[in-house]
Short mmCIF file of C-alpha atoms in Angstrom, two decimals:
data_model
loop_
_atom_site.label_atom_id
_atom_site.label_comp_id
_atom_site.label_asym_id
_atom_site.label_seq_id
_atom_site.Cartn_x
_atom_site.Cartn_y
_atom_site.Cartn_z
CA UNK A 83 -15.89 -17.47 -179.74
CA UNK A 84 -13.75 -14.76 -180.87
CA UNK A 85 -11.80 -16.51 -183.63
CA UNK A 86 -8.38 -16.36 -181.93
CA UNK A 87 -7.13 -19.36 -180.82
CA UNK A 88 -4.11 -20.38 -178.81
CA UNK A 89 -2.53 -23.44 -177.86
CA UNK A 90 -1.73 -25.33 -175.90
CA UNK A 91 -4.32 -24.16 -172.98
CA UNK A 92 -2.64 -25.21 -169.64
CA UNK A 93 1.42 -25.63 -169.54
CA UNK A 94 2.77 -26.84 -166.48
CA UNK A 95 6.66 -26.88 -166.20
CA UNK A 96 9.43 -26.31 -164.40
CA UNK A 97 11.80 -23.84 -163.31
CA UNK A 98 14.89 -22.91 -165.99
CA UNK A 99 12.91 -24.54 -168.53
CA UNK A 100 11.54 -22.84 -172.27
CA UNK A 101 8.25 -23.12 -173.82
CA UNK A 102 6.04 -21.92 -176.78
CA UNK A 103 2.80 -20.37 -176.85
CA UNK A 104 0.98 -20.33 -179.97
CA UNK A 105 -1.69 -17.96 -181.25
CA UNK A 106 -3.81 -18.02 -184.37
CA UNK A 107 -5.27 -14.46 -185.45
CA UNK A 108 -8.99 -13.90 -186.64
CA UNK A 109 -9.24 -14.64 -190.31
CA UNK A 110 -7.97 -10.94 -192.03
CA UNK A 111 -6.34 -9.81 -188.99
CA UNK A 112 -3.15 -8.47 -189.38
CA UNK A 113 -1.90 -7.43 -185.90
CA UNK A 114 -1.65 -9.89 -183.19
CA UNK A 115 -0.70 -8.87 -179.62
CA UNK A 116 0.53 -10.75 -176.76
CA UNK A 117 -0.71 -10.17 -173.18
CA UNK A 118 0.24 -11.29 -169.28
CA UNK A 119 -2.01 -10.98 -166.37
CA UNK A 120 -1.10 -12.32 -163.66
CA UNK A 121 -2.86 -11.75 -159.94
CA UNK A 122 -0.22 -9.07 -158.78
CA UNK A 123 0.17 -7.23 -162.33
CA UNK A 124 -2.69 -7.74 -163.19
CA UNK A 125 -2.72 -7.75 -167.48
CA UNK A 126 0.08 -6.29 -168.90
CA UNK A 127 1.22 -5.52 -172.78
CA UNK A 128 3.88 -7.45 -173.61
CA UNK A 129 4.29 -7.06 -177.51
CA UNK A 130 2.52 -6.19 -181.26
CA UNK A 131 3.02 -7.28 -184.32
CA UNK A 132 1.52 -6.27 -187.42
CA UNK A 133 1.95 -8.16 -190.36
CA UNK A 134 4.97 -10.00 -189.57
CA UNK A 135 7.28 -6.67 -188.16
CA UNK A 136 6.97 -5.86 -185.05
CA UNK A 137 5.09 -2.76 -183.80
CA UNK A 138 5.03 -1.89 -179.78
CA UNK A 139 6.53 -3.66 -177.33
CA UNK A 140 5.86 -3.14 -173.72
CA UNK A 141 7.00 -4.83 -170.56
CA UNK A 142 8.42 -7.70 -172.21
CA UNK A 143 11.23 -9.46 -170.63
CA UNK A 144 14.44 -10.02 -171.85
CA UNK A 145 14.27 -13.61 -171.27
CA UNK A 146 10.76 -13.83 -173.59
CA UNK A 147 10.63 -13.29 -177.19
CA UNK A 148 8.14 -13.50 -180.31
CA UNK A 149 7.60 -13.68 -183.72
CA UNK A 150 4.95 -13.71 -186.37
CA UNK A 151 5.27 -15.85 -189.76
CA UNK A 152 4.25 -15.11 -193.01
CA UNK A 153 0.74 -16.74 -192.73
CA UNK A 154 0.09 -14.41 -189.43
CA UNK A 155 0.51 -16.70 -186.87
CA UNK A 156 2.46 -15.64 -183.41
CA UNK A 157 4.60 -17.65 -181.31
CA UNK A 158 5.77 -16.23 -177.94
CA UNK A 159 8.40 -18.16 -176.81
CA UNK A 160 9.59 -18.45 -173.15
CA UNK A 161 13.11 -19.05 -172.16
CA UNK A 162 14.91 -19.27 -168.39
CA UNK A 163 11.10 -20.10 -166.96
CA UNK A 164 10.68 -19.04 -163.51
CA UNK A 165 8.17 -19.26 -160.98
CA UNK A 166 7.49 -15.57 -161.29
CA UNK A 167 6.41 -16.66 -165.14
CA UNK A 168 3.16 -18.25 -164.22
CA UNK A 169 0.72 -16.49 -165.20
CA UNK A 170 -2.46 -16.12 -168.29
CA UNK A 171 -0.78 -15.44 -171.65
CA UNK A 172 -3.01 -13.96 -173.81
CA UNK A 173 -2.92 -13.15 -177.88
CA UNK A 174 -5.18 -10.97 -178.76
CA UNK A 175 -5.43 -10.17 -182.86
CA UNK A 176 -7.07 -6.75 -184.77
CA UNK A 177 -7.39 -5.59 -187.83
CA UNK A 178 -4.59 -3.32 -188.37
CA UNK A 179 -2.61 -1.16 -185.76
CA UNK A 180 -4.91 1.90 -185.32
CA UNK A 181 -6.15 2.80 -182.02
CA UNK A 182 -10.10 2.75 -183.08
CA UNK A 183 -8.68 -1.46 -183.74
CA UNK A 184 -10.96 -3.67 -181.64
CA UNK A 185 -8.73 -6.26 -179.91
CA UNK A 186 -10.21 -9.67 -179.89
CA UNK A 187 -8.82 -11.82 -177.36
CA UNK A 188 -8.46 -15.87 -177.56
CA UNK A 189 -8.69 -18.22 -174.54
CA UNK A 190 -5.35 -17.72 -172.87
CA UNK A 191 -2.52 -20.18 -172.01
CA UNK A 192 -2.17 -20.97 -168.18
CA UNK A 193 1.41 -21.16 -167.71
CA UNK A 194 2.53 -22.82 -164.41
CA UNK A 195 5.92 -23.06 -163.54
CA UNK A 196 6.54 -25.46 -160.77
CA UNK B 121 1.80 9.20 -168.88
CA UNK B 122 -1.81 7.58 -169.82
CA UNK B 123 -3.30 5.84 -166.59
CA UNK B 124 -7.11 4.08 -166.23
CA UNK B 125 -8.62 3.70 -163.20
CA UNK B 126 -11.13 1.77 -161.78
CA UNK B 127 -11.89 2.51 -158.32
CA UNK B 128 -14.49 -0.32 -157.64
CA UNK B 129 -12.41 -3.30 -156.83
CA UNK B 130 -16.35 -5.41 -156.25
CA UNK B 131 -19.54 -5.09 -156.34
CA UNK B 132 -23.09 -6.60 -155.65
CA UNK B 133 -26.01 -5.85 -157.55
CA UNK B 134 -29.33 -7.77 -157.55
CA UNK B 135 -30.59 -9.52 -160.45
CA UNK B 136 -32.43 -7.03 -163.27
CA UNK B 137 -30.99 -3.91 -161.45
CA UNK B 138 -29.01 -1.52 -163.84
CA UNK B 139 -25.38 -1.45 -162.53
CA UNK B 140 -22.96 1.01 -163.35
CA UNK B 141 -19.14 0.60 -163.42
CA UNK B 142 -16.89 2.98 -162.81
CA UNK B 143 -13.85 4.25 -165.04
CA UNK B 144 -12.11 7.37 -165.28
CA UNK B 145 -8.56 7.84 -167.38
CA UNK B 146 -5.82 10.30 -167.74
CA UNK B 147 -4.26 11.05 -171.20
CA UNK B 148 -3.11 14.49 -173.03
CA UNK B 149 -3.60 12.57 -176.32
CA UNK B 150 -6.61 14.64 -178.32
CA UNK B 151 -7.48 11.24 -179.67
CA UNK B 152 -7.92 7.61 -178.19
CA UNK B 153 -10.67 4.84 -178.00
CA UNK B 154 -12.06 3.47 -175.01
CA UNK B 155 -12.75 -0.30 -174.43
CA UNK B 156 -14.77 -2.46 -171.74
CA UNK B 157 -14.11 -6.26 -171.75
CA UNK B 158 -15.88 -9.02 -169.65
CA UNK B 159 -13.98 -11.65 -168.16
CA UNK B 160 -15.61 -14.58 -166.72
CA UNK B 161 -14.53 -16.88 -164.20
CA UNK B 162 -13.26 -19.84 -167.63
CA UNK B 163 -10.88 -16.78 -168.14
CA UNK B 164 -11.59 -15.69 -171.49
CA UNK B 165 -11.65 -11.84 -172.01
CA UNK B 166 -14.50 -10.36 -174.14
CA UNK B 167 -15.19 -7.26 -175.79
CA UNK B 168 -18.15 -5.51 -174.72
CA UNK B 169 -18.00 -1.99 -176.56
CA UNK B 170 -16.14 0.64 -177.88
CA UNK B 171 -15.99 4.78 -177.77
CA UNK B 172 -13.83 6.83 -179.48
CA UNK B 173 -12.79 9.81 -177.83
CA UNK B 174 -14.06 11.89 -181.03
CA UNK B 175 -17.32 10.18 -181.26
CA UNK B 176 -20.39 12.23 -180.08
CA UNK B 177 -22.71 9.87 -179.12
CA UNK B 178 -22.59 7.57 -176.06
CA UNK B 179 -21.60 3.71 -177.28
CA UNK B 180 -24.32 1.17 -176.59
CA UNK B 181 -24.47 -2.46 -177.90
CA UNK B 182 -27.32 -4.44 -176.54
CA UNK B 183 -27.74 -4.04 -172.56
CA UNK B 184 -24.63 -2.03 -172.52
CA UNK B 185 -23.97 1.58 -172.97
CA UNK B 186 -20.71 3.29 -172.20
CA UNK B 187 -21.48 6.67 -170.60
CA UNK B 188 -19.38 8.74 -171.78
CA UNK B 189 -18.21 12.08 -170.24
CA UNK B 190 -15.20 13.60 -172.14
CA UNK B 191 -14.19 16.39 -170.03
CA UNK B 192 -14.50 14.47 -166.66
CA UNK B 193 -12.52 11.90 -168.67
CA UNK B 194 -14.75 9.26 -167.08
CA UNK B 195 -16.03 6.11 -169.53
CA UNK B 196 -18.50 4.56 -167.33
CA UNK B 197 -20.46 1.25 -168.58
CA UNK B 198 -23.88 0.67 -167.53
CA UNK B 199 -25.78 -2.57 -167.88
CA UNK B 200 -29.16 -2.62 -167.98
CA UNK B 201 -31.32 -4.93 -166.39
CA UNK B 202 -28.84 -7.54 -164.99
CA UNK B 203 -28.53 -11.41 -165.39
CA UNK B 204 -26.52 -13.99 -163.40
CA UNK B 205 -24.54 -14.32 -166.22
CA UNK B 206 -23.17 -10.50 -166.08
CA UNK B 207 -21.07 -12.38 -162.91
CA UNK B 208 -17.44 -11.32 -163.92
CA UNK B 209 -14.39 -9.39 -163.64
CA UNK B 210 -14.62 -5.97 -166.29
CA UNK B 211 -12.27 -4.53 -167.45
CA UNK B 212 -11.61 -1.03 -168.87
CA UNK B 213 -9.04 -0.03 -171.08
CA UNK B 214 -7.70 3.22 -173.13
CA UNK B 215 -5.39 3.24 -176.05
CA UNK B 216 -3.69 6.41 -177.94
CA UNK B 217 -3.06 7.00 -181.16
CA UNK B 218 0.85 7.02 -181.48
CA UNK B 219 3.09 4.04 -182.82
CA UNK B 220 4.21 3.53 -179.31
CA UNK B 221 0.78 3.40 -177.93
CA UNK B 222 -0.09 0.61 -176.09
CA UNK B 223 -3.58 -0.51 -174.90
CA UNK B 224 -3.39 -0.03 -171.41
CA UNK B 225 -5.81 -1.62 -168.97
CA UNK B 226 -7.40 -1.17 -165.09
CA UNK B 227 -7.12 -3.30 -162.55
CA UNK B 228 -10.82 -4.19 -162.99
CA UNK B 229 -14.03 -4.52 -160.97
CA UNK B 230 -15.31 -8.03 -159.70
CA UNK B 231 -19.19 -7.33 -160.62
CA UNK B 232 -21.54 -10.01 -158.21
CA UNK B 233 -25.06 -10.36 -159.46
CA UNK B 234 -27.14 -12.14 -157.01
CA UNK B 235 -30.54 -14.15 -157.31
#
């Protein structure tokens, strides 16, 4: 267990449709990072944030956008769903923003859009 | 641009053999870190072990060691003596130091260990 949880763990939806992912960082963690892999892409970077501002962002759609509160908690919400969407969301949480920071990764959210 | 690659998409190793996984990178950043993660077939991704690019001694935690080999740029793990368990998709990854640095990861290797 690496102390990062995320909810909920499956999604199934539809097409045109918006959802919320929700991820919990380790206890101390300040950045959280959010994570797609999907068979064809295989895992790709989506966005950081580190203590509520955000940091990096990488191939993040348009259409897909996140925030983290004030008690450090990330939601990555998905809008305009389509079937190209499903995929493993991952958050992933470390310590600060440095690039010695281990990344701990929780379960993943399957995310099928139907 | 930085770039990992793993160039064994799967492999088969018998049980308590040492297996080693390939990864080389490409970066002009003097300083980075290098991670492996395990991800088993529930889906979870785990970290295995770390090496920075400035650290002089090969990484090892438990059965695995990174091997190490800075101006090959190659981050190999090896796992000693193997276990069913070790049956997974690994992963390497590289990130730089900049604000704009992003962890970037290969496409993996599907590791098989059989009875």
């Amino acid at each position: 267990d690496s102390g990062v949880t995320q909810t909920p763990k499956h999604l199934i939806t539809a097409t045109g449709q918006r959802v919320t992912l929700r991820c919990s960082p380790r206890s101390g963690d300040l950045s959280v990072y959010w994570y797609q892999q999907s068979l064809d892409q295989g895992l790709q970077f989506l966005i950081q944030y580190y203590n509520g501002e955000e940091r990096a962002k990488g191939n993040i759609l348009e259409r897909f956008s996140a925030q983290q509160f004030p008690d450090l908690h990330s939601e990555l919400n998905l809008s305009s769903l389509e079937l190209g969407d499903s995929a493993l969301y991952f958050c992933a949480s470390s310590p600060n923003y440095l690039s010695t920071d281990t990344q701990y990764f929780g379960p993943g959210t399957r995310l099928t859009v139907l | 641009a930085q770039k990992i690659t793993q160039t064994q998409p799967g492999m088969f190793v018998q049980e308590k053999e040492a297996v080693t996984l390939d990864c080389t990178y490409d970066t002009s950043d003097q300083s980075y870190g290098l991670f492996w993660y395990k991800q088993p077939s529930s889906g979870e991704m785990i970290f295995l072990i770390y090496q920075g690019s400035y650290d002089e001694q090969n990484a090892t935690e438990g059965r695995y060691s990174l091997n190490f080999q800075k101006a090959r740029k190659s981050a190999n793990l090896v796992i000693s003596a193997s276990q069913l368990g070790d049956s997974a998709m690994y992963f390497c990854a590289m990130r730089g130091v900049n604000r704009d640095d992003k962890i970037i990861f290969g496409k993996g290797t599907r590791l098989h260990i059989l009875p």
